[in-house]
Amino acid sequence: MNRAQLESHLISIRRHLHQYPELSNEEFETTKSIRKWLQEDEIDIRRIGLSTGVVAEIKGGKPGPIVAIRADIDALPIVEQTGLPYASKINGKMHACGHDFHTEAAIGAAYLLKESQSELNGTVRIIFQPAEESGGGAQKVINDGQLEGVEAIIGLHNKPDLPVGTIGLKEGPLMAAVDRFHIVLYGKGSHAGIPQSGKDPIVAAGHLITALQTIISRNISPLQSAVLSITKIIGGSTWNVIPEDVTLEGTIRTFDNKIREEVKSKVYSIVESIATAFSQKVEIGWYPGPPPLVNEKTVTEIARNAAKKHTLNVIDPAPSMAGEDFSYYLYNVPGTFAFFGTNGNEEWHHPAFTLDESAIIRAAYFLNESSRELLNRHFTS
Ligand code: NI
């Protein structure tokens, strides 16, 4: 296949995936399709212990290390509103984060690597990871032993606000750690006109919201980044009754594990102090998500050179406060995660999210070139 033929093939199979999106851990048809497309090119598929996802391998003709490419394959519970002729045919599900793009870019890289398999100085393992959105997919892949022997890893995410032909590569933190919390204040209900007979959880919640906002503004250096957002409050049922309890939910985003821990402990101490001050009992649920995504220096440099070789415009991207479970791989092996320009008209997770398909072939060549370069450099940490 020449470049134009490969491009039109990748676009057509990406449109197929786009029409049949599947949610985290339910990627059964997607898994079948990926296997079929790889097998058509006689690419080896590894045995895995997961019910969805695919791990392929291209063993080079020459000895050398193993490096990995990772793509995620799942979609979101969103009703698509793009009006595209190949829009989702599954109501309420949509590839609104462009993981179909990542899948096809990795398949394209697999085809390109396969073409020159005999010249490869080692092995390229390609991980089509399930369940990025719900979290847990990367950990499952790692627990299944699919990272064993891997010396370096690369991955990418489409980036709607970057033009096609631009790639963002950055050493150090690129995406945030994601923590979720759930707080319940249990007071004592009463007549709204006789507050002294109750313990008002709404007033306590008001103080709590204000105090929690001071964690970032008063405890974290203005030169560091962190966000605390309270996104949900439930409490009360009518105008003349002080309720029994109030529930608050929210999220914290940080780029540094030390700050992540500091913010968490400050949340606990503020919640407990305010609860005591307002005679509330309190319950705190803490749900840690992926750690911060921190790119390794040398792999990032190798990827930067590979990008330039394919005439991509390399920029130093602004970090994103979104989370990404690629970070778990980076806790095990050095690697880099790139932002790939796709000139979309909406941000990730929007019902009208689109991307420019001409970026797919560029991403395939970039992944191919970077993995080859990592093999040649025999990258070791
Ligand atoms: Ni995504």
Tab-separated table of C-alpha atoms and ligand atoms in Angstrom:
chain	number	residue	atom	x	y	z
A	1	MET	CA	0.000	0.000	0.000
A	2	ASN	CA	1.319	3.460	-0.804
A	3	ARG	CA	0.649	6.431	1.483
A	4	ALA	CA	-2.567	7.489	-0.291
A	5	GLN	CA	-3.966	3.943	-0.277
A	6	LEU	CA	-3.109	3.493	3.390
A	7	GLU	CA	-4.714	6.827	4.209
A	8	SER	CA	-8.001	6.019	2.516
A	9	HIS	CA	-8.049	2.562	4.131
A	10	LEU	CA	-7.481	4.018	7.607
A	11	ILE	CA	-10.165	6.644	7.100
A	12	SER	CA	-12.698	4.062	5.971
A	13	ILE	CA	-12.053	1.723	8.910
A	14	ARG	CA	-12.077	4.655	11.327
A	15	ARG	CA	-15.525	5.594	10.021
A	16	HIS	CA	-16.680	2.061	10.739
A	17	LEU	CA	-15.494	2.333	14.368
A	18	HIS	CA	-17.051	5.765	14.635
A	19	GLN	CA	-20.457	4.387	13.655
A	20	TYR	CA	-20.330	1.572	16.207
A	21	PRO	CA	-18.931	3.060	19.428
A	22	GLU	CA	-18.744	0.915	22.555
A	23	LEU	CA	-18.364	1.999	26.180
A	24	SER	CA	-15.548	1.064	28.562
A	25	ASN	CA	-15.174	-2.693	29.128
A	26	GLU	CA	-17.862	-3.427	26.502
A	27	GLU	CA	-15.588	-3.047	23.465
A	28	PHE	CA	-16.401	-6.536	22.107
A	29	GLU	CA	-17.148	-5.649	18.473
A	30	THR	CA	-14.313	-3.093	18.432
A	31	THR	CA	-11.960	-5.823	19.645
A	32	LYS	CA	-13.148	-8.169	16.879
A	33	SER	CA	-12.680	-5.477	14.233
A	34	ILE	CA	-9.161	-4.599	15.404
A	35	ARG	CA	-8.169	-8.283	15.401
A	36	LYS	CA	-9.586	-8.696	11.899
A	37	TRP	CA	-7.783	-5.632	10.504
A	38	LEU	CA	-4.481	-6.777	12.027
A	39	GLN	CA	-4.890	-10.372	10.898
A	40	GLU	CA	-5.594	-9.245	7.324
A	41	ASP	CA	-1.999	-8.026	7.351
A	42	GLU	CA	-0.730	-11.159	9.130
A	43	ILE	CA	0.243	-9.217	12.239
A	44	ASP	CA	0.760	-11.397	15.334
A	45	ILE	CA	-1.693	-10.999	18.181
A	46	ARG	CA	-0.691	-11.824	21.731
A	47	ARG	CA	-2.784	-13.946	24.017
A	48	ILE	CA	-4.270	-11.741	26.738
A	49	GLY	CA	-6.337	-12.355	29.837
A	50	LEU	CA	-8.800	-9.498	29.219
A	51	SER	CA	-12.222	-9.811	27.628
A	52	THR	CA	-11.735	-6.677	25.509
A	53	GLY	CA	-8.674	-5.016	24.013
A	54	VAL	CA	-5.964	-6.338	21.721
A	55	VAL	CA	-2.186	-6.550	22.046
A	56	ALA	CA	-0.319	-7.035	18.782
A	57	GLU	CA	3.364	-7.550	18.230
A	58	ILE	CA	5.733	-7.030	15.342
A	59	LYS	CA	8.984	-8.885	15.926
A	60	GLY	CA	11.823	-7.406	13.944
A	61	GLY	CA	14.304	-9.376	11.883
A	62	LYS	CA	17.150	-8.163	14.099
A	63	PRO	CA	17.559	-8.585	17.838
A	64	GLY	CA	16.778	-5.647	20.088
A	65	PRO	CA	14.521	-4.323	22.826
A	66	ILE	CA	10.748	-4.223	23.039
A	67	VAL	CA	9.023	-0.859	22.819
A	68	ALA	CA	5.287	-0.226	22.988
A	69	ILE	CA	2.705	1.956	21.299
A	70	ARG	CA	-0.554	2.424	23.166
A	71	ALA	CA	-3.962	3.412	21.781
A	72	ASP	CA	-7.256	3.515	23.675
A	73	ILE	CA	-10.422	2.151	22.046
A	74	ASP	CA	-13.517	3.059	24.089
A	75	ALA	CA	-16.298	5.620	23.573
A	76	LEU	CA	-18.602	7.720	25.785
A	77	PRO	CA	-22.284	7.735	26.797
A	78	ILE	CA	-23.101	10.836	24.721
A	79	VAL	CA	-25.741	11.375	22.010
A	80	GLU	CA	-23.789	12.403	18.905
A	81	GLN	CA	-24.780	15.726	17.375
A	82	THR	CA	-22.267	16.157	14.562
A	83	GLY	CA	-24.651	15.520	11.674
A	84	LEU	CA	-21.838	13.604	9.933
A	85	PRO	CA	-22.828	10.979	7.343
A	86	TYR	CA	-20.871	8.421	9.385
A	87	ALA	CA	-22.209	9.544	12.782
A	88	SER	CA	-22.812	6.987	15.524
A	89	LYS	CA	-25.513	4.433	14.783
A	90	ILE	CA	-25.752	3.500	18.442
A	91	ASN	CA	-28.042	5.913	20.207
A	92	GLY	CA	-26.508	7.408	23.333
A	93	LYS	CA	-22.942	6.318	22.526
A	94	MET	CA	-20.301	8.316	20.721
A	95	HIS	CA	-16.579	8.440	20.018
A	96	ALA	CA	-16.550	11.949	21.486
A	97	CYS	CA	-12.943	11.780	22.636
A	98	GLY	CA	-11.568	10.534	19.313
A	99	HIS	CA	-10.322	7.181	20.583
A	100	ASP	CA	-11.345	5.831	17.161
A	101	PHE	CA	-8.652	8.146	15.769
A	102	HIS	CA	-6.045	6.739	18.180
A	103	THR	CA	-7.020	3.173	17.275
A	104	GLU	CA	-6.656	3.804	13.553
A	105	ALA	CA	-3.382	5.681	13.937
A	106	ALA	CA	-1.970	2.666	15.829
A	107	ILE	CA	-3.292	0.254	13.186
A	108	GLY	CA	-1.657	2.421	10.522
A	109	ALA	CA	1.623	2.270	12.462
A	110	ALA	CA	1.263	-1.518	12.708
A	111	TYR	CA	0.883	-1.780	8.908
A	112	LEU	CA	3.922	0.443	8.348
A	113	LEU	CA	6.059	-1.507	10.827
A	114	LYS	CA	4.951	-4.784	9.279
A	115	GLU	CA	6.099	-3.608	5.834
A	116	SER	CA	9.690	-3.360	7.029
A	117	GLN	CA	9.557	-6.008	9.740
A	118	SER	CA	12.841	-7.640	8.694
A	119	GLU	CA	14.737	-4.377	9.230
A	120	LEU	CA	13.417	-3.654	12.730
A	121	ASN	CA	16.005	-3.753	15.523
A	122	GLY	CA	13.710	-5.350	18.065
A	123	THR	CA	10.014	-5.727	18.721
A	124	VAL	CA	7.163	-3.228	18.696
A	125	ARG	CA	4.211	-4.171	20.860
A	126	ILE	CA	0.960	-2.347	20.122
A	127	ILE	CA	-1.539	-2.090	22.950
A	128	PHE	CA	-5.165	-1.384	22.052
A	129	GLN	CA	-6.321	-0.627	25.562
A	130	PRO	CA	-9.933	-0.897	26.732
A	131	ALA	CA	-11.650	1.286	29.334
A	132	GLU	CA	-9.667	4.515	29.358
A	133	GLU	CA	-12.757	6.623	30.061
A	134	SER	CA	-13.990	4.668	33.057
A	135	GLY	CA	-10.430	4.292	34.300
A	136	GLY	CA	-8.982	0.942	35.134
A	137	GLY	CA	-8.085	-0.118	31.585
A	138	ALA	CA	-4.400	0.698	31.806
A	139	GLN	CA	-4.051	-1.021	35.180
A	140	LYS	CA	-5.761	-4.129	33.809
A	141	VAL	CA	-3.353	-4.251	30.871
A	142	ILE	CA	-0.380	-3.843	33.212
A	143	ASN	CA	-1.688	-6.432	35.698
A	144	ASP	CA	-2.129	-8.802	32.775
A	145	GLY	CA	1.630	-8.619	32.204
A	146	GLN	CA	1.445	-6.846	28.843
A	147	LEU	CA	4.108	-4.340	29.831
A	148	GLU	CA	6.647	-6.996	30.756
A	149	GLY	CA	9.917	-6.544	28.899
A	150	VAL	CA	8.868	-3.169	27.489
A	151	GLU	CA	11.662	-0.575	27.665
A	152	ALA	CA	9.778	2.499	26.504
A	153	ILE	CA	6.245	3.459	25.531
A	154	ILE	CA	4.586	6.120	23.412
A	155	GLY	CA	1.004	7.222	23.018
A	156	LEU	CA	-0.937	10.196	21.762
A	157	HIS	CA	-4.204	12.051	22.128
A	158	ASN	CA	-5.906	14.070	19.444
A	159	LYS	CA	-6.057	17.771	20.295
A	160	PRO	CA	-8.939	19.747	18.762
A	161	ASP	CA	-7.406	23.168	19.429
A	162	LEU	CA	-4.172	22.399	17.575
A	163	PRO	CA	-4.090	22.531	13.772
A	164	VAL	CA	-3.381	19.420	11.709
A	165	GLY	CA	0.364	19.115	11.235
A	166	THR	CA	1.144	20.350	14.749
A	167	ILE	CA	2.238	18.090	17.582
A	168	GLY	CA	2.669	18.992	21.243
A	169	LEU	CA	5.538	17.242	23.012
A	170	LYS	CA	6.595	18.117	26.510
A	171	GLU	CA	8.837	16.526	29.078
A	172	GLY	CA	7.478	16.578	32.620
A	173	PRO	CA	3.832	16.889	33.676
A	174	LEU	CA	1.330	17.088	30.809
A	175	MET	CA	-1.966	15.940	32.287
A	176	ALA	CA	-3.396	16.101	35.774
A	177	ALA	CA	-4.028	13.619	38.540
A	178	VAL	CA	-7.763	13.250	38.994
A	179	ASP	CA	-9.282	12.796	42.448
A	180	ARG	CA	-12.982	12.769	43.247
A	181	PHE	CA	-14.560	13.389	46.623
A	182	HIS	CA	-17.988	12.937	48.159
A	183	ILE	CA	-18.857	14.662	51.451
A	184	VAL	CA	-22.005	14.213	53.516
A	185	LEU	CA	-22.792	16.574	56.403
A	186	TYR	CA	-25.288	15.088	58.826
A	187	GLY	CA	-26.938	17.754	61.006
A	188	LYS	CA	-30.351	17.781	62.560
A	189	GLY	CA	-33.472	18.839	60.744
A	190	SER	CA	-35.877	21.367	62.196
A	191	HIS	CA	-38.562	23.938	61.490
A	192	ALA	CA	-37.080	26.772	59.422
A	193	GLY	CA	-38.462	29.271	61.921
A	194	ILE	CA	-37.039	27.424	64.942
A	195	PRO	CA	-33.384	26.860	63.869
A	196	GLN	CA	-32.099	26.628	67.454
A	197	SER	CA	-33.742	23.211	67.762
A	198	GLY	CA	-31.754	21.812	64.816
A	199	LYS	CA	-28.172	21.690	63.526
A	200	ASP	CA	-28.362	23.284	60.111
A	201	PRO	CA	-26.247	21.377	57.520
A	202	ILE	CA	-26.930	23.992	54.824
A	203	VAL	CA	-25.169	26.766	56.740
A	204	ALA	CA	-22.322	24.337	57.461
A	205	ALA	CA	-22.133	23.464	53.741
A	206	GLY	CA	-21.954	27.164	52.858
A	207	HIS	CA	-18.970	27.689	55.152
A	208	LEU	CA	-17.382	24.497	53.899
A	209	ILE	CA	-17.576	25.539	50.249
A	210	THR	CA	-15.924	28.870	50.977
A	211	ALA	CA	-13.238	27.302	53.157
A	212	LEU	CA	-12.390	24.562	50.648
A	213	GLN	CA	-11.716	27.214	48.004
A	214	THR	CA	-8.954	28.624	50.192
A	215	ILE	CA	-6.905	25.417	49.911
A	216	ILE	CA	-5.698	26.247	46.412
A	217	SER	CA	-5.552	30.024	46.901
A	218	ARG	CA	-3.913	30.055	50.360
A	219	ASN	CA	-2.001	26.776	50.717
A	220	ILE	CA	-0.561	26.089	47.270
A	221	SER	CA	2.119	28.289	45.752
A	222	PRO	CA	0.721	30.658	43.121
A	223	LEU	CA	3.440	29.275	40.830
A	224	GLN	CA	2.024	25.741	41.043
A	225	SER	CA	-1.216	24.563	39.449
A	226	ALA	CA	-4.126	22.852	41.140
A	227	VAL	CA	-7.895	23.026	40.892
A	228	LEU	CA	-10.611	22.181	43.379
A	229	SER	CA	-14.159	22.275	42.022
A	230	ILE	CA	-17.344	21.503	43.896
A	231	THR	CA	-19.715	20.336	41.212
A	232	LYS	CA	-22.753	18.972	42.967
A	233	ILE	CA	-24.789	19.857	46.072
A	234	ILE	CA	-27.846	18.002	47.251
A	235	GLY	CA	-29.799	19.147	50.292
A	236	GLY	CA	-33.240	20.175	51.395
A	237	SER	CA	-36.721	19.475	50.103
A	238	THR	CA	-38.767	22.603	50.686
A	239	TRP	CA	-38.639	26.249	51.834
A	240	ASN	CA	-39.696	25.918	55.444
A	241	VAL	CA	-37.744	22.886	56.621
A	242	ILE	CA	-34.063	22.750	57.584
A	243	PRO	CA	-32.897	19.392	56.235
A	244	GLU	CA	-31.131	16.556	57.993
A	245	ASP	CA	-28.162	16.396	55.654
A	246	VAL	CA	-26.324	17.925	52.706
A	247	THR	CA	-24.153	16.104	50.174
A	248	LEU	CA	-21.347	17.721	48.210
A	249	GLU	CA	-19.274	16.248	45.400
A	250	GLY	CA	-16.324	17.528	43.494
A	251	THR	CA	-12.915	16.952	41.990
A	252	ILE	CA	-9.302	17.962	42.517
A	253	ARG	CA	-6.718	18.166	39.724
A	254	THR	CA	-2.997	18.363	40.421
A	255	PHE	CA	0.266	17.837	38.506
A	256	ASP	CA	2.470	16.807	41.379
A	257	ASN	CA	2.087	13.926	43.836
A	258	LYS	CA	3.273	15.978	46.807
A	259	ILE	CA	0.702	18.710	46.134
A	260	ARG	CA	-1.904	16.025	45.503
A	261	GLU	CA	-1.326	14.660	49.018
A	262	GLU	CA	-1.232	18.124	50.592
A	263	VAL	CA	-4.561	19.109	49.060
A	264	LYS	CA	-6.143	15.854	50.181
A	265	SER	CA	-5.024	16.212	53.782
A	266	LYS	CA	-6.138	19.859	53.854
A	267	VAL	CA	-9.595	18.858	52.548
A	268	TYR	CA	-9.913	16.338	55.378
A	269	SER	CA	-8.841	18.776	58.058
A	270	ILE	CA	-11.119	21.596	56.843
A	271	VAL	CA	-14.124	19.276	56.486
A	272	GLU	CA	-13.592	17.849	59.958
A	273	SER	CA	-13.051	21.247	61.612
A	274	ILE	CA	-16.094	22.830	60.001
A	275	ALA	CA	-18.199	19.808	60.855
A	276	THR	CA	-17.113	20.149	64.486
A	277	ALA	CA	-17.722	23.903	64.522
A	278	PHE	CA	-21.274	23.451	63.202
A	279	SER	CA	-22.072	20.292	65.204
A	280	GLN	CA	-22.296	18.082	62.134
A	281	LYS	CA	-21.359	14.465	61.739
A	282	VAL	CA	-19.433	13.965	58.529
A	283	GLU	CA	-18.589	11.257	56.035
A	284	ILE	CA	-15.865	11.701	53.408
A	285	GLY	CA	-15.499	9.407	50.397
A	286	TRP	CA	-12.230	9.716	48.487
A	287	TYR	CA	-11.855	8.178	45.001
A	288	PRO	CA	-8.366	8.505	43.538
A	289	GLY	CA	-8.135	8.500	39.741
A	290	PRO	CA	-5.057	8.310	37.517
A	291	PRO	CA	-1.837	9.920	38.800
A	292	PRO	CA	-0.333	12.913	37.001
A	293	LEU	CA	0.953	12.079	33.522
A	294	VAL	CA	4.678	12.827	33.527
A	295	ASN	CA	6.643	12.460	30.290
A	296	GLU	CA	10.230	11.192	30.369
A	297	LYS	CA	12.922	13.424	28.878
A	298	THR	CA	14.866	11.154	26.501
A	299	VAL	CA	11.826	9.403	25.013
A	300	THR	CA	10.215	12.809	24.503
A	301	GLU	CA	13.354	13.999	22.695
A	302	ILE	CA	13.348	10.917	20.446
A	303	ALA	CA	9.661	11.488	19.652
A	304	ARG	CA	10.388	15.140	18.910
A	305	ASN	CA	13.033	14.179	16.356
A	306	ALA	CA	10.722	11.591	14.791
A	307	ALA	CA	7.973	14.226	14.495
A	308	LYS	CA	10.323	16.695	12.815
A	309	LYS	CA	11.403	14.016	10.328
A	310	HIS	CA	7.772	13.824	9.239
A	311	THR	CA	7.552	17.603	8.889
A	312	LEU	CA	5.313	18.016	11.899
A	313	ASN	CA	5.430	21.389	13.588
A	314	VAL	CA	6.562	20.563	17.135
A	315	ILE	CA	5.299	22.835	19.903
A	316	ASP	CA	5.599	22.902	23.677
A	317	PRO	CA	1.935	22.337	24.657
A	318	ALA	CA	0.104	23.825	27.610
A	319	PRO	CA	-0.633	21.055	30.130
A	320	SER	CA	-4.240	19.899	30.422
A	321	MET	CA	-6.221	19.599	33.660
A	322	ALA	CA	-7.945	16.540	32.196
A	323	GLY	CA	-6.713	13.122	33.317
A	324	GLU	CA	-5.464	10.207	31.224
A	325	ASP	CA	-4.683	6.679	32.385
A	326	PHE	CA	-1.582	6.490	30.156
A	327	SER	CA	0.033	7.885	33.315
A	328	TYR	CA	-0.009	4.376	34.842
A	329	TYR	CA	2.285	3.066	32.078
A	330	LEU	CA	4.644	5.958	32.761
A	331	TYR	CA	4.914	4.865	36.379
A	332	ASN	CA	6.298	1.556	35.122
A	333	VAL	CA	8.364	2.438	32.068
A	334	PRO	CA	9.729	5.676	30.610
A	335	GLY	CA	7.691	7.102	27.803
A	336	THR	CA	5.963	10.064	26.309
A	337	PHE	CA	2.422	11.097	25.501
A	338	ALA	CA	1.857	13.543	22.649
A	339	PHE	CA	-0.948	15.950	21.804
A	340	PHE	CA	-1.719	15.572	18.105
A	341	GLY	CA	-3.357	18.446	16.221
A	342	THR	CA	-6.732	17.512	14.701
A	343	ASN	CA	-8.349	20.900	14.136
A	344	GLY	CA	-11.655	19.995	15.787
A	345	ASN	CA	-14.528	22.401	16.228
A	346	GLU	CA	-15.379	21.315	19.777
A	347	GLU	CA	-13.467	20.125	22.822
A	348	TRP	CA	-13.198	16.506	23.986
A	349	HIS	CA	-16.457	14.962	25.253
A	350	HIS	CA	-18.694	17.464	23.418
A	351	PRO	CA	-21.659	16.000	21.436
A	352	ALA	CA	-20.497	17.879	18.337
A	353	PHE	CA	-16.825	16.844	18.727
A	354	THR	CA	-15.154	16.265	15.344
A	355	LEU	CA	-11.648	15.871	14.018
A	356	ASP	CA	-9.896	16.346	10.712
A	357	GLU	CA	-9.253	12.860	9.347
A	358	SER	CA	-6.181	13.983	7.425
A	359	ALA	CA	-4.375	13.824	10.773
A	360	ILE	CA	-4.756	10.014	10.971
A	361	ILE	CA	-2.074	9.145	8.431
A	362	ARG	CA	0.291	11.702	9.978
A	363	ALA	CA	-0.221	10.125	13.398
A	364	ALA	CA	0.408	6.651	11.934
A	365	TYR	CA	3.727	7.770	10.432
A	366	PHE	CA	4.695	9.539	13.654
A	367	LEU	CA	4.060	6.423	15.795
A	368	ASN	CA	5.880	4.251	13.273
A	369	GLU	CA	8.901	6.540	13.163
A	370	SER	CA	9.087	7.094	16.932
A	371	SER	CA	8.900	3.405	17.782
A	372	ARG	CA	11.573	2.621	15.194
A	373	GLU	CA	13.833	5.318	16.635
A	374	LEU	CA	13.292	3.999	20.159
A	375	LEU	CA	14.397	0.556	18.966
A	376	ASN	CA	17.471	2.017	17.276
A	377	ARG	CA	18.486	3.946	20.366
A	378	HIS	CA	18.012	0.813	22.449
A	379	PHE	CA	16.366	2.978	25.021
A	380	THR	CA	17.051	2.057	28.619
A	381	SER	CA	16.188	4.127	31.619
B	1	NI	NI	-9.574	10.593	25.527
